[in-house]
PDB file of C-alpha atoms in Angstrom:
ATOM      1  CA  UNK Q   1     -72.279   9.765  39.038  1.00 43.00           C
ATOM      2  CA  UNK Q   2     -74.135  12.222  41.057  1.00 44.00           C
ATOM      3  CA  UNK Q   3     -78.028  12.845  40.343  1.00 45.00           C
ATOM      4  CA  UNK Q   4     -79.357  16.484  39.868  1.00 42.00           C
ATOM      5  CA  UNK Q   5     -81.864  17.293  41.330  1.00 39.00           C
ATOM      6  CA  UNK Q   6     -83.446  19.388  38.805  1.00 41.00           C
ATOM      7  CA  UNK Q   7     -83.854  16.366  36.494  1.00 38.00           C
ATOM      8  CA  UNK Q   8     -86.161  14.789  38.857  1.00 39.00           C
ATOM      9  CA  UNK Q   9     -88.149  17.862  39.513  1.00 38.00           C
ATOM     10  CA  UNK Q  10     -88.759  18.325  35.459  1.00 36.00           C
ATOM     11  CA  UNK Q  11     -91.335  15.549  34.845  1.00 41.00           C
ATOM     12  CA  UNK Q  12     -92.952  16.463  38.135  1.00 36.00           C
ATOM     13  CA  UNK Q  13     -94.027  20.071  36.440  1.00 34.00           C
ATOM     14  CA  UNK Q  14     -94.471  18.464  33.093  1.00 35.00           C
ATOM     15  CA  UNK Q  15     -97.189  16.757  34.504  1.00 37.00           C
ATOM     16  CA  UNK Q  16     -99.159  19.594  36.303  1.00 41.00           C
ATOM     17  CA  UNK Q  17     -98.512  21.672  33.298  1.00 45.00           C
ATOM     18  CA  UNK Q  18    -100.846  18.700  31.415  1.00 41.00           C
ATOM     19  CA  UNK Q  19    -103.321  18.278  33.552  1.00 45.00           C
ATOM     20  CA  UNK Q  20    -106.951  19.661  32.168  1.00 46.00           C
ATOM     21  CA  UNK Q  21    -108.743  22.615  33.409  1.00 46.00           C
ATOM     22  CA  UNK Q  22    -111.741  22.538  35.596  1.00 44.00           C
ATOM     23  CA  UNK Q  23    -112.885  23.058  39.207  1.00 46.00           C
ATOM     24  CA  UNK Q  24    -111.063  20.285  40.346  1.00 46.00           C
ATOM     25  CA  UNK Q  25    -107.714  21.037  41.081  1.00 46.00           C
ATOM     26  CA  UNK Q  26    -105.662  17.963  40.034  1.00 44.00           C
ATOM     27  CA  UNK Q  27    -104.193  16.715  42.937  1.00 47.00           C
ATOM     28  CA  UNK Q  28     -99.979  16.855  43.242  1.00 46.00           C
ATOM     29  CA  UNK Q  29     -98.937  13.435  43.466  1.00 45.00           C
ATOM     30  CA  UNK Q  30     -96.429  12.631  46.821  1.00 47.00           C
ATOM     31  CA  UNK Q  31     -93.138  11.724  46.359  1.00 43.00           C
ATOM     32  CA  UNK Q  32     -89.841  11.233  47.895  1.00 48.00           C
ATOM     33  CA  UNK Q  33     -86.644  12.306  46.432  1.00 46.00           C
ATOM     34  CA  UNK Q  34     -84.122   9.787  46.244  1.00 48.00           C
ATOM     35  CA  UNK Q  35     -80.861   9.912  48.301  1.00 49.00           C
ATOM     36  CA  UNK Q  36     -78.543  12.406  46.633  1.00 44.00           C
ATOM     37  CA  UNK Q  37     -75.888   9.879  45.261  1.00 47.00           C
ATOM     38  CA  UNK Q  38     -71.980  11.342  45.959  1.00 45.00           C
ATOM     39  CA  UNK Q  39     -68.810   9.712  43.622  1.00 48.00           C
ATOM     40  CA  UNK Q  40     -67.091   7.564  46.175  1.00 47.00           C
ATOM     41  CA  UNK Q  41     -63.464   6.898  45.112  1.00 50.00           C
ATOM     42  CA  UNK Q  42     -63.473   3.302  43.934  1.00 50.00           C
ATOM     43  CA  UNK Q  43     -60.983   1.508  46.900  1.00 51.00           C
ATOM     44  CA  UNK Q  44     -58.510  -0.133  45.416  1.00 53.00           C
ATOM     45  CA  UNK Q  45     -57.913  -3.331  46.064  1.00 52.00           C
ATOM     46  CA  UNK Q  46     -55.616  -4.591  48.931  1.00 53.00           C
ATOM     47  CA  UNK Q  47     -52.890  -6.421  47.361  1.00 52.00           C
ATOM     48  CA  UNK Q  48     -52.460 -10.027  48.733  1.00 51.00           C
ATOM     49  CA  UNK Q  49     -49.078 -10.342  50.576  1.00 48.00           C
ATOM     50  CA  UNK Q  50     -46.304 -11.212  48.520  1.00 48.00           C
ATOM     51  CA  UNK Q  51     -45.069 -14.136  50.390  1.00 45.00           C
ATOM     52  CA  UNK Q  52     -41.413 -14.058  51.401  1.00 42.00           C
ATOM     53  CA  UNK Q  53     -39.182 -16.481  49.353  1.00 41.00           C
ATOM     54  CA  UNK Q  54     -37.741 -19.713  51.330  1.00 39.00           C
ATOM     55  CA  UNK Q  55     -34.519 -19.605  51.359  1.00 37.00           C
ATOM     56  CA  UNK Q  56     -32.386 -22.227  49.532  1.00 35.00           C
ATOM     57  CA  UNK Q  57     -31.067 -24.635  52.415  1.00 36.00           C
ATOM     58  CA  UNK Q  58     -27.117 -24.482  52.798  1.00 34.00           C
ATOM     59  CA  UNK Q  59     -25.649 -27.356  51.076  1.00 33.00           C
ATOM     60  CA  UNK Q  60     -24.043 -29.449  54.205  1.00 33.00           C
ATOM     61  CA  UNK Q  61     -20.369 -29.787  53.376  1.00 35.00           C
ATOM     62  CA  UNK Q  62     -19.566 -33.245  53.216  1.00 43.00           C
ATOM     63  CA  UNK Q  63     -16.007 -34.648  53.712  1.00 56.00           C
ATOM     64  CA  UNK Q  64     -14.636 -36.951  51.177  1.00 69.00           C
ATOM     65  CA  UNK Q  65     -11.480 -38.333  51.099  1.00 78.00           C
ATOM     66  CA  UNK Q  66      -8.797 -37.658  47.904  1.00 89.00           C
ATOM     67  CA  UNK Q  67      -7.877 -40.524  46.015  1.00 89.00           C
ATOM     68  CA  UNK Q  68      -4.715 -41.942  46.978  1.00 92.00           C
ATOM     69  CA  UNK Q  69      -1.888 -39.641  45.311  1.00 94.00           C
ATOM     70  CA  UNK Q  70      -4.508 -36.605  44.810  1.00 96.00           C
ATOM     71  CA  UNK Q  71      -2.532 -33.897  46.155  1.00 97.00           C
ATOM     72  CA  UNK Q  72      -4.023 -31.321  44.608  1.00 95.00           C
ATOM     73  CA  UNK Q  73      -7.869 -32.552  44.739  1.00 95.00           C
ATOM     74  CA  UNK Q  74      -8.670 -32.765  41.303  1.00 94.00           C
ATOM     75  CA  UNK Q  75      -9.432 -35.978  40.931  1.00 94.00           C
ATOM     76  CA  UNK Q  76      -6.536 -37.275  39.155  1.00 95.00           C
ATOM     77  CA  UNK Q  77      -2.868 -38.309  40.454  1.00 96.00           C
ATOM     78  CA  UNK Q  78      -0.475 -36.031  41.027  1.00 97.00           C
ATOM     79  CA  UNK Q  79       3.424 -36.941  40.059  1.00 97.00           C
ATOM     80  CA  UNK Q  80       5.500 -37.085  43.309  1.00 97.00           C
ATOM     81  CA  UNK Q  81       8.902 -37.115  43.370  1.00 96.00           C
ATOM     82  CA  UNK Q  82      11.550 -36.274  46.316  1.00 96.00           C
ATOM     83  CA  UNK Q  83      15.210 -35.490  46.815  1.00 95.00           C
ATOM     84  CA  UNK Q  84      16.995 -35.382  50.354  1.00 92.00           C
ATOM     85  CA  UNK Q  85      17.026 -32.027  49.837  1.00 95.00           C
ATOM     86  CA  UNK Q  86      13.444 -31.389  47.634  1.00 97.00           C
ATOM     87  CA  UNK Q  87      10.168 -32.947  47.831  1.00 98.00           C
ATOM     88  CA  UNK Q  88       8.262 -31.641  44.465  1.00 98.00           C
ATOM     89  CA  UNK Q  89       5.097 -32.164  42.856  1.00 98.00           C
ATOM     90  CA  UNK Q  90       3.492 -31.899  39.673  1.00 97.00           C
ATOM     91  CA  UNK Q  91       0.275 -30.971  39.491  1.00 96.00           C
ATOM     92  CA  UNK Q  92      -2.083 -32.852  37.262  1.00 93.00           C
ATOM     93  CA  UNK Q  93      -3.985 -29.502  36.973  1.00 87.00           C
ATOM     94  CA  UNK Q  94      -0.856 -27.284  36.088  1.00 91.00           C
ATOM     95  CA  UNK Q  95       1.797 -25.846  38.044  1.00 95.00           C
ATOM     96  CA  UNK Q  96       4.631 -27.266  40.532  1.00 97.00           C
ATOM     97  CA  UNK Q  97       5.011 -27.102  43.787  1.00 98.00           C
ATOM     98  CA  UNK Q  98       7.863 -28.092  46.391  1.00 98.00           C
ATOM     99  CA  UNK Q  99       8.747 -28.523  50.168  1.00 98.00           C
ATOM    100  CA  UNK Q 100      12.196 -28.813  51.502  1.00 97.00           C
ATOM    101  CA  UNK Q 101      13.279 -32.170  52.751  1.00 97.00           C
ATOM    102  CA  UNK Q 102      15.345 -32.805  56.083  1.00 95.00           C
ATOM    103  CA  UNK Q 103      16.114 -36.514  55.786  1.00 93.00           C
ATOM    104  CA  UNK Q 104      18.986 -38.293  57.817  1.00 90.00           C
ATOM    105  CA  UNK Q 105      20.217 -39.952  54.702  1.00 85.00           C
ATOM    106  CA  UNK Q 106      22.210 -38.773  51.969  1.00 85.00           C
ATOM    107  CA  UNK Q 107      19.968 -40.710  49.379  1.00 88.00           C
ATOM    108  CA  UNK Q 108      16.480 -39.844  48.318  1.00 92.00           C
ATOM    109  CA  UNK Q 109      14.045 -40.645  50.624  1.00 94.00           C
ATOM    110  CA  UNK Q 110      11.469 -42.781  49.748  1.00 95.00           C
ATOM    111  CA  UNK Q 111       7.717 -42.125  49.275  1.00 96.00           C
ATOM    112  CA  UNK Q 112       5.987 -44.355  51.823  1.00 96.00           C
ATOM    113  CA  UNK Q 113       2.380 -43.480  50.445  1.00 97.00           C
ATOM    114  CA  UNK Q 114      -0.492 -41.168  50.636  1.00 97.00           C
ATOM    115  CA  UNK Q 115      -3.540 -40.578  53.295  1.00 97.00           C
ATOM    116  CA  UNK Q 116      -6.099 -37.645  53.198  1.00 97.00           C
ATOM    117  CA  UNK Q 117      -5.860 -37.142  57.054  1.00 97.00           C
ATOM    118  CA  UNK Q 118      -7.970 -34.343  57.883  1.00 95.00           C
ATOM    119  CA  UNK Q 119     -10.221 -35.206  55.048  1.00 95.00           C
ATOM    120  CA  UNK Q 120     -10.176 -32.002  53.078  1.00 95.00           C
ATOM    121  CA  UNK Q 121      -9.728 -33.708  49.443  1.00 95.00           C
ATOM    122  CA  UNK Q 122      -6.040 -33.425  49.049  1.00 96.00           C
ATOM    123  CA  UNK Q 123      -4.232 -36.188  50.008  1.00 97.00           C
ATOM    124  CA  UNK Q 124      -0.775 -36.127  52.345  1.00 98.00           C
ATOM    125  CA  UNK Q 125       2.291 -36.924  51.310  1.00 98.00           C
ATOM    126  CA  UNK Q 126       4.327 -39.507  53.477  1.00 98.00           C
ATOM    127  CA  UNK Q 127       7.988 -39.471  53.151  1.00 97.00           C
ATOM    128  CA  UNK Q 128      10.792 -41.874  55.163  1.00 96.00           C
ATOM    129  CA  UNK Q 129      13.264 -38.658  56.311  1.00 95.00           C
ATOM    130  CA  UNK Q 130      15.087 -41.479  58.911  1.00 94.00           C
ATOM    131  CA  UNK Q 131      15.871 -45.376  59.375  1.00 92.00           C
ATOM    132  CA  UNK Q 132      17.411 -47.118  62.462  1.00 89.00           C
ATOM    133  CA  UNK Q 133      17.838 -50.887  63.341  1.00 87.00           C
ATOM    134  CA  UNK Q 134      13.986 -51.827  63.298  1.00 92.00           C
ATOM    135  CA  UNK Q 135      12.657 -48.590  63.149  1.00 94.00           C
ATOM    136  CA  UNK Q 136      11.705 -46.290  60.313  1.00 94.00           C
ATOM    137  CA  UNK Q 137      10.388 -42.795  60.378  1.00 97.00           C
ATOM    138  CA  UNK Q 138       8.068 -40.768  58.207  1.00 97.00           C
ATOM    139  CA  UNK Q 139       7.231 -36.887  57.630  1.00 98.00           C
ATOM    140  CA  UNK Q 140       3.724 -35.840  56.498  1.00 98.00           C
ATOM    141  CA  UNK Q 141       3.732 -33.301  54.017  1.00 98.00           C
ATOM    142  CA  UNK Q 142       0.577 -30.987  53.400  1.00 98.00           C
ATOM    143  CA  UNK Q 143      -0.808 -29.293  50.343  1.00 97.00           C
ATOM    144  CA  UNK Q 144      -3.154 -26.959  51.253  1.00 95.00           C
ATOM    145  CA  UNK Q 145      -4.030 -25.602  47.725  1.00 94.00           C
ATOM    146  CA  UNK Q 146      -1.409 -22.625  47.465  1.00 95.00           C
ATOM    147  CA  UNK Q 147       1.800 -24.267  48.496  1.00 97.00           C
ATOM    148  CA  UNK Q 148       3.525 -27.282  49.638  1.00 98.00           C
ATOM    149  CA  UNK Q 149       4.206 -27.760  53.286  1.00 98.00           C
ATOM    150  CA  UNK Q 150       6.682 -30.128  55.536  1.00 98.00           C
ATOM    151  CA  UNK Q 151       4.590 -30.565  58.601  1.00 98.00           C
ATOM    152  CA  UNK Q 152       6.021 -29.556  61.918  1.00 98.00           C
ATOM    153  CA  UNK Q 153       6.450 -30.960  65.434  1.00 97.00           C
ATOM    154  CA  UNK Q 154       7.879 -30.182  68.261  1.00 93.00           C
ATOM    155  CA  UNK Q 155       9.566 -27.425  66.971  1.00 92.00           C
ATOM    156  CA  UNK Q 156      11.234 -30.006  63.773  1.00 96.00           C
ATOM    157  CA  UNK Q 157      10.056 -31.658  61.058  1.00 97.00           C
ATOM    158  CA  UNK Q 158       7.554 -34.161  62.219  1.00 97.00           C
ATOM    159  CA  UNK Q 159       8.634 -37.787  63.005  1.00 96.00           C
ATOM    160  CA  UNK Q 160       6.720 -40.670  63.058  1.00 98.00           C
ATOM    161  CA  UNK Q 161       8.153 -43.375  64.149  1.00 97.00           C
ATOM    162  CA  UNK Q 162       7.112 -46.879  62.857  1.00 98.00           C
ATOM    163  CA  UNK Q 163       8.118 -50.645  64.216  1.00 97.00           C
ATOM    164  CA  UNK Q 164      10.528 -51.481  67.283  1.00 96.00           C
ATOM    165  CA  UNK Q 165      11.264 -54.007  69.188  1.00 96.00           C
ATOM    166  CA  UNK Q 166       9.693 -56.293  71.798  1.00 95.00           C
ATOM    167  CA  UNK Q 167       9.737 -53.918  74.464  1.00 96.00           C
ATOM    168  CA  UNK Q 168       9.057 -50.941  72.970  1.00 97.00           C
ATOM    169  CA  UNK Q 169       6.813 -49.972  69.443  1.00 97.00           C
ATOM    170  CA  UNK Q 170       6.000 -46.794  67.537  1.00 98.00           C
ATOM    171  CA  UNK Q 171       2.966 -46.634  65.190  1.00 98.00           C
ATOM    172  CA  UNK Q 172       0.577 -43.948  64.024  1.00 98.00           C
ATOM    173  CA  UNK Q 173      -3.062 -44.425  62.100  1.00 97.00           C
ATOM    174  CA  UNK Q 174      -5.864 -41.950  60.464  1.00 96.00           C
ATOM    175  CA  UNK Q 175      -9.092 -42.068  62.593  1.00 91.00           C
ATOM    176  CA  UNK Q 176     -11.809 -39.220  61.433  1.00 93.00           C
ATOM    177  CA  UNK Q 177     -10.164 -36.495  60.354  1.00 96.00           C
ATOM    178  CA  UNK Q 178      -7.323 -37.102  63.024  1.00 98.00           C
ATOM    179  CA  UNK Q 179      -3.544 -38.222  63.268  1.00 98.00           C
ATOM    180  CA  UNK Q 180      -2.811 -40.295  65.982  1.00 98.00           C
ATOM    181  CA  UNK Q 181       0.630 -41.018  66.831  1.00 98.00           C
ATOM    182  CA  UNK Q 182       1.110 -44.335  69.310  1.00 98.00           C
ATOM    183  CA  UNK Q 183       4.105 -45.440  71.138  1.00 98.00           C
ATOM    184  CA  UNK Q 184       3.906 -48.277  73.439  1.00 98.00           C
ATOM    185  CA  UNK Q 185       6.884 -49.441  76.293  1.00 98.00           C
ATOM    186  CA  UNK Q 186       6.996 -52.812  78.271  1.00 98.00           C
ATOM    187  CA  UNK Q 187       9.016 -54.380  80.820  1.00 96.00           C
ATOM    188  CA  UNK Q 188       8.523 -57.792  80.151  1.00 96.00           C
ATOM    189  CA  UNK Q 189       6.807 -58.182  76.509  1.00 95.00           C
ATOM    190  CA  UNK Q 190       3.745 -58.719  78.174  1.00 97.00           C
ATOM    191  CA  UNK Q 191       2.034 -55.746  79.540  1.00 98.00           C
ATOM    192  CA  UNK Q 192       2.068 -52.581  77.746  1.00 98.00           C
ATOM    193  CA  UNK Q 193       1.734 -48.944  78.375  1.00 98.00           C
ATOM    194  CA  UNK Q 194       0.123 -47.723  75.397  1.00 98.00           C
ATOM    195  CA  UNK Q 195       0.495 -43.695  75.143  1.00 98.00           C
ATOM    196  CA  UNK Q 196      -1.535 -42.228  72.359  1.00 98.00           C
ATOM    197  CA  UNK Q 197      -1.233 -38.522  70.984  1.00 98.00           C
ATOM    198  CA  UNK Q 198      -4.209 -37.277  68.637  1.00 98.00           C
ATOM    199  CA  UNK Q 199      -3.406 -34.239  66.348  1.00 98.00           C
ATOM    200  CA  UNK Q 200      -5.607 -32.010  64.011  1.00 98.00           C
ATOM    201  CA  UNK Q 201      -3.342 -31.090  61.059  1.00 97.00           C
ATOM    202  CA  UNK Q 202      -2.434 -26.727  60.451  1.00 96.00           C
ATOM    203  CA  UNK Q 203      -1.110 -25.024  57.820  1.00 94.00           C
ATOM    204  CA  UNK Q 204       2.450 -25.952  58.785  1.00 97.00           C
ATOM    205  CA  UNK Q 205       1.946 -28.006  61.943  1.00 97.00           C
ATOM    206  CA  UNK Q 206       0.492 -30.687  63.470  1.00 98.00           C
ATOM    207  CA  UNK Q 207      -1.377 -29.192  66.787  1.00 98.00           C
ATOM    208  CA  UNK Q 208      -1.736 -31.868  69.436  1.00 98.00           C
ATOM    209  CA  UNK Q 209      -6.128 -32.441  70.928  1.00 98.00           C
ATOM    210  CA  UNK Q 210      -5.844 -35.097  73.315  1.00 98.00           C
ATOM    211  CA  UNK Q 211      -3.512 -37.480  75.126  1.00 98.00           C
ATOM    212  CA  UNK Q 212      -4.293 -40.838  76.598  1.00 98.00           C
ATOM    213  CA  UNK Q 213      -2.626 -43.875  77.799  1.00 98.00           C
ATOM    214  CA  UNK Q 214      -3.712 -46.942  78.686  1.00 98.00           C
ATOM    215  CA  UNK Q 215      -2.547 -50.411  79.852  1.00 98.00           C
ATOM    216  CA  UNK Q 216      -2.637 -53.365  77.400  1.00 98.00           C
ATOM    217  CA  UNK Q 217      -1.727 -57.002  76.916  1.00 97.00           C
ATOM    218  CA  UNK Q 218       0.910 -58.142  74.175  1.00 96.00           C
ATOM    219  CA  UNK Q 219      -1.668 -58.806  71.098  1.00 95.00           C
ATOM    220  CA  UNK Q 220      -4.214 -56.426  72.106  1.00 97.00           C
ATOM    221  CA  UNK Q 221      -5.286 -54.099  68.695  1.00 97.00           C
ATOM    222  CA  UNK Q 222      -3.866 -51.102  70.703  1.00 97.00           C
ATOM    223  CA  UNK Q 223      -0.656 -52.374  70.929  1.00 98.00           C
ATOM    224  CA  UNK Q 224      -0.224 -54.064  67.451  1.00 96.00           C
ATOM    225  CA  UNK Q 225      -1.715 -49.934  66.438  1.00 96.00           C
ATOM    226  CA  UNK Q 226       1.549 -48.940  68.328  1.00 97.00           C
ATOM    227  CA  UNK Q 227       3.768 -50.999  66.147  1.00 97.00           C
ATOM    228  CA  UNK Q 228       2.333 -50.030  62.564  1.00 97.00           C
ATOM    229  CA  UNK Q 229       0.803 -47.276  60.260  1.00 97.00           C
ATOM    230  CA  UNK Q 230      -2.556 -47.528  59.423  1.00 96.00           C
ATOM    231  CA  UNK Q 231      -2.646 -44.323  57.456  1.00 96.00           C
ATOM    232  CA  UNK Q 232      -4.264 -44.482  53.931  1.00 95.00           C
ATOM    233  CA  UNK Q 233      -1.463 -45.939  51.545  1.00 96.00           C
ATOM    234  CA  UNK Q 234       1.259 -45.338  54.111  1.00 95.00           C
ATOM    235  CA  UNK Q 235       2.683 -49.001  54.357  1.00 75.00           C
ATOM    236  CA  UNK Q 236       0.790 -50.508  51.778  1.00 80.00           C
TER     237      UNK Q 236
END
């Protein structure tokens, strides 16, 4: 608080006002007046910076294949069942969903198995749509959580051709998040020309990535690939 200065002047003339009488004048003792004392605003203190939260790190999504028959992704096995006209299924979850078939025979085609190609938790459903001699052919068929789709290719329901003969062999297999789709052609059931299409599956289609061919000798893994699926439960 600020000082007056008239309280520190008082005791000064108190004390001449005391002093005795007499010839000799008392003398007036020296002093110095202490600094005039002003109210400084307390400063207030200097808040300590909040430190900025870290931020939670994005869970890395992490693929993980359905179990076989999972269409749905729920973790439990859906009931499949197909018409040549109808491919339908139940959901363990609730609900029904269905595709239209375009199979070559009059009879109901049957299900070959199940494979989780691109990995997104729902499996695919495989279905033989067409036979020949040696030869048998499947259509994928794609959930993709709203409704049930027959896979498309080259502007028809996908083929996929599996088995043939000495000279010539169709195959297809599931390789990280993939669908590739072999064929292989030789002159003399020796050396082969292995051609091999990879596709990434869409809504409705299946979108070709890469082509590649190679030559092979009878009994090399590329050509027994050619011949064969190797396609989650697809053969089993």
């Amino acid at each position: 608080m600020r000082r007056s200065l008239t309280l520190v002047l008082l005791p000064v003339l108190l004390l001449a006002g005391c002093s005795g009488g007499g010839d000799k004048a008392t003398p007036t003792p020296s002093f110095s007046l202490p600094p005039i004392e002003t109210d400084s605003p307390t400063p207030s203190p200097t808040p300590s910076p909040t430190p900025s939260p870290t931020a939670s790190p994005t869970p890395t999504s992490r693929h993980v294949p359905a179990l076989n028959g999972d269409v749905d992704g729920d973790g439990t096995k859906d009931s499949v069942r197909a018409t040549a006209e109808l491919l339908t299924v139940e959901l363990s979850g609730g609900g029904t969903v269905t595709a239209p078939v375009h199979a070559e025979s009059p009879r109901s085609p049957a299900v070959l198995g199940y494979a989780d190609v691109d990995l997104d938790g729902r499996s695919e459903v495989f279905l033989e749509t067409a036979e020949g001699a040696s030869t048998q052919f499947a259509t994928p068929y794609r959930y993709d959580g709203k409704a049930l789709h027959e896979l498309q290719l080259d502007d028809g329901p996908a083929r996929l051709g599996i088995g043939g003969s000495v000279t010539h062999g169709d195959g297809f297999r599931c390789a990280s998040g993939r669908l590739q789709v072999l064929s292989s052609d030789s002159q003399d059931g020796t050396t082969y020309t292995v051609h091999t299409d990879t596709y990434r599956l869409g809504t409705t289609d299946l979108l070709l990535v890469t082509s590649s061919t190679k030559q092979a000798k009878a009994g090399d893994p590329l050509v027994e690939a050619s011949y064969q699926p190797d396609c989650g439960s697809v053969g089993d």
